[in-house]
Coordinates of C-alpha atoms in Angstrom, one line a residue:
X1 CA -12.1 19.3 -37.7
X2 CA -9.1 17.1 -37.8
X3 CA -6.7 20.0 -37.3
X4 CA -8.7 21.1 -34.2
X5 CA -8.6 17.6 -32.8
X6 CA -4.9 17.3 -33.4
X7 CA -4.4 20.7 -31.6
X8 CA -6.4 19.5 -28.5
X9 CA -4.4 16.2 -28.4
X10 CA -1.1 18.1 -28.6
X11 CA -2.2 20.4 -25.8
X12 CA -3.2 17.4 -23.6
X13 CA 0.2 15.8 -24.2
X14 CA 1.9 19.1 -23.3
X15 CA 0.0 19.4 -20.1
X16 CA 0.9 15.8 -19.2
X17 CA 4.6 16.6 -19.8
X18 CA 4.9 14.1 -22.6
X19 CA 6.0 16.7 -25.2
X20 CA 7.0 20.3 -25.4
X21 CA 7.2 23.2 -27.9
X22 CA 4.9 24.0 -30.8
X23 CA 3.0 21.3 -32.6
X24 CA 4.9 20.2 -35.7
X25 CA 3.5 20.9 -39.0
X26 CA 1.5 18.1 -40.6
X27 CA 3.4 16.2 -43.2
X28 CA 2.1 15.4 -46.6
X29 CA 0.5 11.9 -46.6
X30 CA 2.8 9.4 -48.3
X31 CA 1.5 7.2 -51.0
X32 CA 1.3 3.5 -49.9
X33 CA 3.9 1.2 -51.5
X34 CA 1.3 -0.8 -53.4
X35 CA -0.1 2.3 -55.0
X36 CA 3.4 3.3 -56.0
X37 CA 3.8 -0.1 -57.6
X38 CA 0.6 0.4 -59.6
X39 CA 1.7 3.9 -60.6
X40 CA 5.1 2.5 -61.7
X41 CA 3.3 -0.1 -63.8
X42 CA 1.1 2.6 -65.3
X43 CA 4.1 4.7 -66.0
X44 CA 5.8 1.8 -67.9
X45 CA 2.6 1.3 -70.0
X46 CA 2.4 5.0 -70.7
X47 CA 6.0 5.1 -71.7
X48 CA 5.5 2.3 -74.2
X49 CA 2.7 4.3 -75.8
X50 CA 4.9 7.4 -75.9
X51 CA 7.7 5.4 -77.6
X52 CA 5.3 4.1 -80.2
X53 CA 3.8 7.6 -80.8
X54 CA 7.2 9.2 -81.3
X55 CA 8.5 6.3 -83.5
X56 CA 5.4 6.5 -85.8
X57 CA 4.9 10.2 -85.9
X58 CA 8.6 11.1 -86.3
X59 CA 10.4 8.6 -88.5
X60 CA 13.6 10.6 -88.4
X61 CA 14.0 9.6 -84.8
X62 CA 14.3 5.9 -85.7
X63 CA 16.5 6.6 -88.7
X64 CA 18.9 8.9 -86.9
X65 CA 20.8 7.8 -83.8
X66 CA 21.8 11.4 -83.0
X67 CA 18.2 12.6 -83.2
X68 CA 17.1 9.7 -81.0
X69 CA 19.7 10.6 -78.4
X70 CA 18.8 14.3 -78.5
X71 CA 15.1 13.6 -78.2
X72 CA 15.8 11.2 -75.4
X73 CA 17.9 13.7 -73.5
X74 CA 15.2 16.4 -74.0
X75 CA 12.5 14.1 -72.6
X76 CA 14.7 13.2 -69.6
X77 CA 15.2 17.0 -69.0
X78 CA 11.4 17.5 -69.2
X79 CA 10.8 14.8 -66.7
X80 CA 13.3 16.3 -64.3
X81 CA 11.5 19.7 -64.6
X82 CA 8.1 18.1 -63.9
X83 CA 9.5 16.2 -60.9
X84 CA 11.0 19.4 -59.5
X85 CA 8.4 22.0 -60.3
X86 CA 5.2 20.0 -61.2
X87 CA 2.0 20.1 -59.2
X88 CA 1.6 17.9 -56.2
X89 CA -0.4 14.7 -56.5
X90 CA 0.0 11.4 -58.2
X91 CA -0.7 12.3 -61.9
X92 CA 2.3 14.6 -62.5
X93 CA 4.9 12.2 -61.1
X94 CA 3.5 9.3 -63.1
X95 CA 3.5 11.4 -66.3
X96 CA 7.1 12.5 -65.6
X97 CA 8.0 8.8 -65.0
X98 CA 6.5 7.8 -68.3
X99 CA 8.4 10.7 -70.1
X100 CA 11.6 9.7 -68.5
X101 CA 11.3 6.0 -69.4
X102 CA 10.6 7.0 -73.0
X103 CA 13.5 9.4 -73.0
X104 CA 15.9 6.8 -71.6
X105 CA 14.7 4.3 -74.3
X106 CA 15.4 6.7 -77.1
X107 CA 18.7 7.8 -75.6
X108 CA 19.9 4.2 -75.2
X109 CA 18.7 3.4 -78.7
X110 CA 20.7 6.3 -80.1
X111 CA 23.7 5.4 -77.9
X112 CA 23.7 1.7 -78.9
X113 CA 23.3 2.5 -82.6
X114 CA 26.2 5.1 -82.4
X115 CA 28.5 2.8 -80.4
X116 CA 27.6 -0.4 -82.2
X117 CA 31.3 -1.0 -83.1
X118 CA 32.3 -0.9 -79.5
X119 CA 32.1 -3.8 -77.1
X120 CA 29.0 -4.7 -75.2
X121 CA 30.8 -4.2 -71.9
X122 CA 31.6 -0.6 -72.9
X123 CA 28.0 0.2 -73.9
X124 CA 26.6 -1.4 -70.8
X125 CA 29.0 0.6 -68.6
X126 CA 27.8 3.9 -70.2
X127 CA 24.2 2.9 -69.5
X128 CA 25.1 2.0 -65.9
X129 CA 26.7 5.4 -65.5
X130 CA 23.7 7.1 -67.0
X131 CA 21.2 5.3 -64.7
X132 CA 23.4 6.0 -61.6
X133 CA 23.4 9.7 -62.5
X134 CA 19.6 9.6 -62.8
X135 CA 19.3 8.0 -59.3
X136 CA 20.9 11.0 -57.8
X137 CA 19.4 13.6 -60.0
X138 CA 15.7 12.6 -60.2
X139 CA 13.8 13.6 -57.1
X140 CA 11.3 10.7 -57.3
X141 CA 11.1 7.6 -55.2
X142 CA 9.8 5.3 -58.0
X143 CA 12.3 6.7 -60.5
X144 CA 15.2 6.1 -58.1
X145 CA 14.1 2.5 -57.6
X146 CA 13.9 1.9 -61.3
X147 CA 17.1 3.6 -62.1
X148 CA 18.9 1.7 -59.4
X149 CA 17.6 -1.6 -60.8
X150 CA 18.6 -0.6 -64.3
X151 CA 22.1 0.5 -63.2
X152 CA 22.7 -2.7 -61.4
X153 CA 21.5 -4.8 -64.3
X154 CA 23.6 -2.8 -66.8
X155 CA 26.6 -3.3 -64.5
X156 CA 26.0 -7.0 -64.4
X157 CA 25.8 -7.1 -68.2
X158 CA 29.1 -5.1 -68.5
X159 CA 30.8 -7.6 -66.1
X160 CA 29.5 -10.5 -68.0
X161 CA 30.8 -9.0 -71.2
X162 CA 34.3 -9.2 -69.7
X163 CA 33.9 -12.7 -68.4
X164 CA 33.5 -11.5 -64.7
X165 CA 29.7 -11.7 -64.5
X166 CA 29.9 -14.3 -61.8
X167 CA 30.9 -11.6 -59.3
X168 CA 27.9 -9.4 -60.0
X169 CA 25.3 -11.1 -57.7
X170 CA 27.8 -11.1 -54.8
X171 CA 28.8 -7.5 -55.3
X172 CA 25.1 -6.3 -55.5
X173 CA 24.1 -8.5 -52.6
X174 CA 26.9 -6.9 -50.5
X175 CA 25.7 -3.4 -51.5
X176 CA 22.0 -3.8 -50.6
X177 CA 22.9 -5.7 -47.4
X178 CA 25.1 -2.9 -46.3
X179 CA 22.4 -0.3 -47.1
X180 CA 19.6 -2.2 -45.2
X181 CA 21.9 -2.9 -42.2
X182 CA 22.7 0.9 -42.0
X183 CA 19.3 2.2 -42.9
X184 CA 18.8 3.8 -39.5
X185 CA 22.3 5.4 -39.6
X186 CA 21.6 6.8 -43.0
X187 CA 18.1 8.1 -42.1
X188 CA 18.9 11.6 -43.2
X189 CA 19.3 10.4 -46.7
X190 CA 16.2 8.1 -46.5
X191 CA 14.7 9.4 -49.7
X192 CA 17.9 8.4 -51.6
X193 CA 19.1 5.3 -49.7
X194 CA 15.9 3.3 -49.4
X195 CA 14.9 3.4 -53.1
X196 CA 18.5 2.5 -54.0
X197 CA 18.3 -0.5 -51.6
X198 CA 15.0 -1.6 -53.1
X199 CA 16.3 -1.3 -56.7
X200 CA 19.5 -3.3 -55.9
X201 CA 17.4 -5.9 -54.1
X202 CA 15.1 -6.3 -57.1
X203 CA 18.1 -6.6 -59.5
X204 CA 19.6 -9.3 -57.3
X205 CA 16.4 -11.2 -57.2
X206 CA 16.3 -11.2 -61.0
X207 CA 20.0 -12.3 -61.2
X208 CA 19.5 -15.2 -58.9
X209 CA 16.4 -16.2 -60.9
X210 CA 18.6 -16.1 -64.0
X211 CA 21.0 -18.4 -62.2
X212 CA 18.3 -20.9 -61.5
X213 CA 16.7 -20.7 -65.0
X214 CA 19.9 -20.4 -66.9
X215 CA 22.2 -17.3 -67.1
X216 CA 21.1 -16.5 -70.6
X217 CA 17.4 -16.7 -69.9
X218 CA 17.0 -12.9 -69.3
X219 CA 19.4 -11.5 -71.8
X220 CA 19.5 -12.6 -75.5
X221 CA 23.1 -11.5 -76.0
X222 CA 26.5 -13.2 -76.2
X223 CA 28.8 -13.3 -73.2
X224 CA 32.4 -14.3 -72.6
X225 CA 32.5 -17.5 -70.4
X226 CA 34.2 -16.9 -67.0
X227 CA 37.4 -18.7 -66.2
X228 CA 36.9 -22.2 -64.8
X229 CA 38.3 -21.1 -61.4
X230 CA 35.5 -18.6 -61.1
X231 CA 32.6 -20.8 -61.9
X232 CA 31.6 -21.3 -58.3
X233 CA 32.7 -17.8 -57.1
X234 CA 29.3 -16.2 -57.6
X235 CA 27.3 -18.2 -55.2
X236 CA 30.3 -18.3 -52.8
X237 CA 30.3 -14.5 -52.7
X238 CA 26.5 -14.5 -52.0
X239 CA 27.0 -17.1 -49.3
X240 CA 29.7 -14.9 -47.8
X241 CA 27.3 -11.9 -47.8
X242 CA 24.7 -14.1 -46.1
X243 CA 27.1 -15.1 -43.4
X244 CA 28.3 -11.5 -42.8
X245 CA 24.7 -10.4 -42.6
X246 CA 24.0 -12.9 -39.8
X247 CA 27.2 -11.9 -38.0
X248 CA 26.2 -8.2 -38.1
X249 CA 22.7 -8.9 -36.8
X250 CA 24.1 -11.1 -34.0
X251 CA 26.4 -8.3 -32.9
X252 CA 23.6 -5.8 -33.2
X253 CA 21.6 -8.0 -30.8
X254 CA 24.3 -7.4 -28.1
X255 CA 26.1 -10.7 -28.4
X256 CA 29.8 -11.2 -29.0
X257 CA 30.8 -13.6 -31.8
X258 CA 32.4 -15.8 -29.1
X259 CA 29.2 -16.3 -27.2
X260 CA 27.4 -19.6 -27.6
X261 CA 24.2 -18.2 -29.1
X262 CA 26.2 -16.2 -31.6
X263 CA 28.4 -19.2 -32.5
X264 CA 25.3 -21.3 -33.0
X265 CA 23.7 -18.7 -35.3
X266 CA 26.9 -18.2 -37.3
X267 CA 27.5 -22.0 -37.6
X268 CA 23.9 -22.5 -38.9
X269 CA 24.3 -19.7 -41.4
X270 CA 27.6 -21.2 -42.6
X271 CA 26.0 -24.6 -43.1
X272 CA 23.1 -23.0 -45.0
X273 CA 25.6 -21.0 -47.1
X274 CA 27.4 -24.2 -47.9
X275 CA 24.2 -25.8 -49.0
X276 CA 23.4 -22.8 -51.2
X277 CA 26.5 -23.4 -53.3
X278 CA 24.6 -26.1 -55.1
X279 CA 21.2 -24.3 -54.9
X280 CA 21.5 -20.8 -56.4
X281 CA 19.3 -18.1 -54.7
X282 CA 18.9 -19.9 -51.4
X283 CA 21.4 -17.9 -49.4
X284 CA 20.4 -14.7 -51.1
X285 CA 16.7 -15.2 -50.5
X286 CA 17.4 -16.0 -46.8
X287 CA 19.5 -12.8 -46.5
X288 CA 16.7 -10.7 -47.8
X289 CA 14.2 -12.4 -45.5
X290 CA 16.4 -11.9 -42.4
X291 CA 17.1 -8.3 -43.3
X292 CA 13.4 -7.6 -43.8
X293 CA 12.5 -9.3 -40.5
X294 CA 15.3 -7.4 -38.6
X295 CA 14.1 -4.1 -39.9
X296 CA 10.4 -4.8 -39.5
X297 CA 10.0 -4.2 -43.3
X298 CA 7.1 -6.3 -44.4
X299 CA 7.7 -5.4 -48.1
X300 CA 11.3 -6.5 -48.0
X301 CA 10.5 -9.6 -46.0
X302 CA 7.7 -10.6 -48.5
X303 CA 10.0 -9.9 -51.5
X304 CA 12.7 -12.2 -50.0
X305 CA 10.2 -14.9 -49.2
X306 CA 8.7 -14.9 -52.6
X307 CA 12.1 -15.0 -54.2
X308 CA 13.2 -17.8 -51.9
X309 CA 10.2 -19.9 -52.7
X310 CA 10.7 -19.3 -56.4
X311 CA 14.4 -20.3 -56.2
X312 CA 13.6 -23.5 -54.4
X313 CA 10.9 -24.4 -56.9
X314 CA 13.1 -23.5 -59.9
X315 CA 16.0 -25.5 -58.4
X316 CA 13.8 -28.5 -57.7
X317 CA 12.4 -28.7 -61.2
X318 CA 15.8 -27.9 -62.9
X319 CA 16.9 -30.6 -65.3
X320 CA 20.6 -30.0 -64.8
X321 CA 20.9 -32.2 -61.7
X322 CA 19.5 -35.5 -60.6
X323 CA 16.3 -35.6 -58.6
X324 CA 18.1 -37.4 -55.8
X325 CA 20.9 -34.8 -55.6
X326 CA 18.4 -31.9 -55.5
X327 CA 16.3 -33.7 -52.9
X328 CA 19.3 -34.3 -50.7
X329 CA 20.4 -30.7 -50.9
X330 CA 17.0 -29.4 -50.0
X331 CA 16.6 -31.9 -47.2
X332 CA 19.9 -31.0 -45.7
X333 CA 19.0 -27.3 -45.8
X334 CA 15.7 -28.0 -44.1
X335 CA 17.3 -30.1 -41.4
X336 CA 19.7 -27.2 -40.7
X337 CA 16.9 -24.7 -40.4
X338 CA 14.8 -27.0 -38.1
X339 CA 17.9 -27.7 -36.0
X340 CA 18.7 -24.0 -35.7
X341 CA 15.2 -23.3 -34.7
X342 CA 15.2 -26.0 -32.0
X343 CA 18.5 -24.8 -30.7
X344 CA 17.4 -21.1 -30.5
X345 CA 14.2 -22.1 -28.7
X346 CA 16.0 -24.3 -26.2
X347 CA 19.2 -22.4 -25.5
X348 CA 18.7 -18.8 -26.6
X349 CA 15.0 -18.0 -26.1
X350 CA 13.8 -20.6 -23.6
X351 CA 10.8 -18.4 -22.6
X352 CA 9.6 -17.7 -26.1

């Protein structure tokens, strides 16, 4: 019945001159994002059960790093085969995701046990390369999101192991901002670009949360302290990405950077970026919110807003600074936002 109705609608549009040619073939319905999130969570739980099963049933896997790496690689290969040639639906991809996560866990376990004499930065670099390869190889949206997140996190650990971890949030912020800003231009690679952008965004949100709660809060490992000259470089890079994002969106709106509305927007962004130097996550959260709003992406917008509220709350209740200093920073940021809004409504959008 639905196919006949679609055919009649297409014929009516053709007679009205609104379209031409044959009716396009119906596309497979895409799974909503919230269902994908639930499937991803189910895949992680299933992977934990698989890891426990293999560890209990086959003791030699735990006792032999080589066996663990071989079993892990075999499970990853099986997951790839299911993704490529498995039946359509939601069960097969979720099963393949669980197998892949378990395989990656065994492979990393074997890798770490084999390379335990090497530096943490080297091991993390190998893991980042593995996850980056899986991003390209695995034809699964959820898998690519998770692998992008894992690759970015492993890269951050590798940089922190060399004392350059402060540049990781800025570099990842620049990467996901570029991807979201060029999403339309890269539409032909949407199935690859969009999950990578989501994975990098999620990794960045976690890193900024670690900055608020303490850099060691998420990783129970030892790191080399960065040089004193680079202590403030991390948030400065993120603030620079935020400023570049605003400038790019202003130019996309048709304004030149020398126009008054553009100058006002860039100046407000610069002031907010300066305030974020003492409030980690503020500029990054704003960048995600603005990118989501500009793209009409409710999921990205909500992710940025949730992260922004979390950063502000974590910063306000942090014990590293005085209450007066934190209140002054937040009040200054709020005043800049309200002033920018008033200026936009009065000078740029007087009819809004």
